[in-house]
Coordinates of C-alpha atoms in Angstrom, one line a residue:
X15 CA -126.6 4.4 107.5
X16 CA -124.3 6.7 109.5
X17 CA -124.2 10.1 107.9
X18 CA -120.8 11.1 106.4
X19 CA -119.0 14.1 107.9
X20 CA -118.5 17.0 105.6
X21 CA -114.9 17.1 104.3
X22 CA -112.6 19.3 106.5
X23 CA -111.2 22.3 104.7
X24 CA -107.5 22.5 103.9
X25 CA -105.7 25.3 105.7
X26 CA -102.3 26.7 104.7
X27 CA -100.0 28.7 106.9
X28 CA -96.4 29.8 106.6
X29 CA -93.5 28.2 108.5
X30 CA -92.0 31.0 110.6
X31 CA -89.5 29.2 112.8
X32 CA -87.8 25.9 113.5
X33 CA -86.5 25.1 117.0
X34 CA -84.8 22.0 118.2
X35 CA -86.2 21.0 121.7
X36 CA -84.0 17.8 121.9
X37 CA -81.8 16.0 119.4
X38 CA -84.9 14.1 118.4
X39 CA -87.7 16.6 118.7
X40 CA -88.3 19.8 116.7
X41 CA -90.9 22.5 117.0
X42 CA -92.3 24.4 114.0
X43 CA -94.0 27.7 114.5
X44 CA -96.4 28.7 111.7
X45 CA -98.6 31.7 111.0
X46 CA -98.8 34.4 108.4
X47 CA -101.6 36.3 106.7
X48 CA -103.8 33.2 106.5
X49 CA -103.9 32.7 110.3
X50 CA -107.6 33.6 110.6
X51 CA -108.4 30.4 108.6
X52 CA -107.2 28.4 111.5
X53 CA -110.4 27.4 113.5
X54 CA -109.3 26.4 116.9
X55 CA -111.9 24.5 119.0
X56 CA -109.8 25.1 122.2
X57 CA -109.2 21.4 123.2
X58 CA -105.9 20.4 124.9
X59 CA -105.6 17.4 122.5
X60 CA -106.2 19.5 119.4
X61 CA -104.6 17.9 116.3
X62 CA -104.2 18.5 112.6
X63 CA -103.6 16.2 109.6
X64 CA -100.6 17.7 107.8
X65 CA -100.9 17.2 104.0
X66 CA -98.2 15.9 101.6
X67 CA -98.5 14.8 98.0
X68 CA -99.0 11.1 97.1
X69 CA -95.2 10.6 97.1
X70 CA -94.8 12.2 100.5
X71 CA -93.5 15.6 99.3
X72 CA -94.8 19.0 100.6
X73 CA -96.9 21.0 98.2
X74 CA -95.4 24.3 96.9
X75 CA -98.9 25.9 96.5
X76 CA -102.2 25.7 98.5
X77 CA -104.3 22.7 97.7
X78 CA -107.9 21.6 98.4
X79 CA -107.7 18.0 99.6
X80 CA -111.4 17.4 99.3
X81 CA -111.3 18.6 95.7
X82 CA -108.3 16.4 94.9
X83 CA -110.0 13.3 96.3
X84 CA -113.1 14.0 94.3
X85 CA -111.3 14.6 91.0
X86 CA -108.2 12.4 90.9
X87 CA -107.5 8.6 91.2
X88 CA -107.0 7.5 94.8
X89 CA -103.5 6.4 94.1
X90 CA -102.6 10.1 93.6
X91 CA -104.5 11.3 96.7
X92 CA -102.5 13.4 99.2
X93 CA -101.0 11.6 102.2
X94 CA -101.7 13.0 105.7
X95 CA -99.8 12.7 109.0
X96 CA -101.5 13.5 112.3
X97 CA -99.9 15.8 114.8
X98 CA -101.0 17.6 118.0
X99 CA -101.2 21.4 118.0
X100 CA -98.8 22.1 120.9
X101 CA -100.0 25.7 121.4
X102 CA -102.0 28.6 119.8
X103 CA -100.9 32.2 120.3
X104 CA -103.7 34.4 119.1
X105 CA -101.8 37.6 120.0
X106 CA -98.8 36.5 117.9
X107 CA -101.1 34.8 115.4
X108 CA -99.1 31.6 115.4
X109 CA -99.5 27.9 116.2
X110 CA -96.7 25.5 117.2
X111 CA -96.4 21.8 116.4
X112 CA -93.8 19.4 117.8
X113 CA -92.4 16.6 115.7
X114 CA -90.5 13.5 116.9
X115 CA -87.6 12.8 114.5
X116 CA -86.6 9.2 113.7
X117 CA -83.7 9.9 111.4
X118 CA -84.6 9.8 107.7
X119 CA -87.6 7.5 108.2
X120 CA -91.1 8.7 107.6
X121 CA -92.6 11.6 105.8
X122 CA -93.4 14.4 108.3
X123 CA -90.3 14.0 110.5
X124 CA -87.6 14.5 107.8
X125 CA -89.6 17.3 106.4
X126 CA -89.9 19.1 109.7
X127 CA -86.2 18.6 110.4
X128 CA -85.2 20.5 107.3
X129 CA -88.1 22.8 106.3
X130 CA -87.0 26.4 106.0
X131 CA -89.0 29.5 107.2
X132 CA -91.2 30.8 104.4
X133 CA -92.3 27.3 103.3
X134 CA -96.0 26.3 103.4
X135 CA -97.5 23.9 105.9
X136 CA -100.9 22.6 104.9
X137 CA -103.3 20.6 107.0
X138 CA -106.9 19.6 107.7
X139 CA -108.5 20.3 111.0
X140 CA -108.0 20.9 113.8
X141 CA -109.9 18.1 115.5
X142 CA -109.9 17.2 119.2
X143 CA -112.3 16.5 122.0
X144 CA -110.6 16.6 125.4
X145 CA -109.3 19.0 128.0
X146 CA -108.5 18.3 131.6
X147 CA -111.4 18.6 134.1
X148 CA -110.8 21.4 136.6
X149 CA -112.8 19.6 139.3
X150 CA -111.0 16.2 139.3
X151 CA -109.3 15.2 142.6
X152 CA -106.3 13.6 140.8
X153 CA -104.9 13.9 137.3
X154 CA -103.0 11.1 135.7
X155 CA -101.2 11.6 132.4
X156 CA -99.4 8.7 130.7
X157 CA -97.7 8.5 127.3
X158 CA -94.6 8.4 125.1
X159 CA -93.0 11.1 123.0
X160 CA -96.0 11.3 120.7
X161 CA -98.2 12.4 123.6
X162 CA -95.8 15.0 125.1
X163 CA -97.4 17.9 123.2
X164 CA -100.9 17.1 124.3
X165 CA -99.8 16.3 127.9
X166 CA -97.8 19.5 128.1
X167 CA -100.7 21.5 126.8
X168 CA -103.0 19.9 129.3
X169 CA -100.7 20.6 132.3
X170 CA -100.6 24.2 131.4
X171 CA -104.4 24.3 131.8
X172 CA -104.6 22.7 135.2
X173 CA -105.4 25.0 138.2
X174 CA -102.4 25.9 140.4
X175 CA -103.6 23.6 143.2
X176 CA -104.0 20.5 141.0
X177 CA -102.7 17.2 142.2
X178 CA -101.6 14.3 140.0
X179 CA -98.8 12.4 138.3
X180 CA -97.2 12.3 134.9
X181 CA -95.4 9.3 133.5
X182 CA -93.6 9.7 130.2
X183 CA -91.6 7.3 128.2
X184 CA -88.8 8.4 125.9
X185 CA -86.2 6.6 123.7
X186 CA -83.3 8.8 124.7
X187 CA -84.1 12.4 125.8
X188 CA -86.4 13.7 128.5
X189 CA -87.9 17.1 127.9
X190 CA -88.5 19.9 130.5
X191 CA -92.3 19.8 131.2
X192 CA -93.9 22.4 133.4
X193 CA -96.5 21.2 135.9
X194 CA -98.3 22.5 139.0
X195 CA -96.3 21.9 142.3
X196 CA -98.7 19.1 143.2
X197 CA -98.2 17.1 140.0
X198 CA -95.1 14.9 139.9
X199 CA -93.4 14.3 136.6
X200 CA -91.5 11.0 136.0
X201 CA -89.5 10.0 132.9
X202 CA -88.7 6.4 131.8
X203 CA -85.8 6.6 129.4
X204 CA -85.2 3.4 127.4
X205 CA -81.7 4.3 126.2
X206 CA -80.5 1.4 124.1
X207 CA -83.2 -1.0 125.3
X208 CA -85.6 -2.5 122.7
X209 CA -89.1 -1.0 122.8
X210 CA -91.4 -2.9 125.2
X211 CA -95.1 -2.0 125.2
X212 CA -95.6 -3.2 128.8
X213 CA -93.3 -0.7 130.4
X214 CA -95.8 2.0 131.0
X215 CA -98.5 -0.3 132.3
X216 CA -96.0 -1.9 134.7
X217 CA -95.1 1.5 136.1
X218 CA -98.7 2.7 136.3
X219 CA -99.7 -0.6 138.0
X220 CA -97.3 0.3 140.9
X221 CA -98.9 3.7 141.5
X222 CA -101.0 4.1 144.5
X223 CA -103.9 6.1 143.0
X224 CA -106.0 7.9 145.6
X225 CA -109.6 7.4 146.3
X226 CA -111.9 10.0 144.8
X227 CA -112.4 11.5 141.3
X228 CA -109.5 10.5 139.1
X229 CA -109.0 11.8 135.6
X230 CA -106.8 9.8 133.2
X231 CA -105.2 10.9 129.9
X232 CA -103.2 8.0 128.3
X233 CA -102.0 8.2 124.7
X234 CA -99.2 6.7 122.8
X235 CA -98.2 3.5 121.1
X236 CA -101.2 1.2 120.4
X237 CA -100.1 -2.0 122.2
X238 CA -98.9 0.0 125.2
X239 CA -102.3 1.6 125.4
X240 CA -104.0 -1.8 125.3
X241 CA -101.9 -2.9 128.3
X242 CA -102.9 0.3 130.1
X243 CA -106.5 0.0 129.3
X244 CA -106.8 -3.0 131.5
X245 CA -105.7 -1.0 134.5
X246 CA -108.4 1.7 134.0
X247 CA -111.5 -0.5 134.1
X248 CA -112.8 1.4 137.1
X249 CA -112.3 4.9 135.7
X250 CA -115.6 6.3 134.5
X251 CA -115.8 6.8 130.8
X252 CA -116.2 10.6 131.1
X253 CA -112.9 10.7 133.0
X254 CA -110.9 8.5 130.7
X255 CA -109.2 9.6 127.4
X256 CA -107.1 6.7 126.0
X257 CA -106.1 5.9 122.4
X258 CA -103.2 4.9 120.2
X259 CA -101.3 7.6 118.4
X260 CA -99.1 5.2 116.5
X261 CA -98.3 1.5 116.3
X262 CA -94.8 0.0 116.6
X263 CA -93.6 -1.2 113.2
X264 CA -96.5 0.4 111.3
X265 CA -96.5 3.4 108.9
X266 CA -99.3 5.8 109.6
X267 CA -101.3 4.8 106.5
X268 CA -101.4 1.2 107.8
X269 CA -102.0 2.3 111.3
X270 CA -105.0 4.4 110.4
X271 CA -106.5 1.6 108.2
X272 CA -106.1 -0.8 111.1
X273 CA -108.2 1.5 113.4
X274 CA -111.2 0.0 111.6
X275 CA -110.2 -3.6 112.4
X276 CA -110.1 -5.6 115.6
X277 CA -106.3 -5.1 116.0
X278 CA -106.8 -1.4 116.1
X279 CA -109.3 -1.3 119.0
X280 CA -108.1 -0.1 122.4

């Protein structure tokens, strides 16, 4: 039997600032006296699971998710939503998390769009396992809005002479992303077009990838990643990071449950 991982502790910080990056993306900066409880492993794809109560509301006081799950019926367990840690500033003792806002739908997005400084943000983690390899000959980053924070954080870690390409898909608004001079950044903006999970794969399929050591980071909508996965059969496993961050038409609770089924496999 596979050993169970110990429960992740629940960390609480204070929301210090809310900044709109585009009309559909907001950045929260959090910190406060409990900052030292944040245990950053240093990965570019670091993520946390933000905690809400079973009805999707933020808690007003610190909670212990593991204790609640051990002592209360599962229908009253906290809900979690997974988000990338965009940056950690140890000097300022803050972290930043970016949220894509889809109107009033969802739990975390509407909360992030309206939360006031001084409120609590609680989460489990961080997790994560990937950072860009300094010695790769070419770096390819592919994703949609959900992957922008991890890709942007990765680009900031590349050496100044890095070579590569970034292909990002967005519904309406591109975002200024900094990259080394040798890394091109291309946006595919859908506008009013219906979401099509083949768009990223079609664009990547037209790339002329160089010979040599290619590193790939591809994350975003699940079906889009399945289409991309077929293009990366020749990329060594240690040079490929690919997964679904969300699934079109699915709430996160359903999406996370489906990860354990055939439909959820990339």
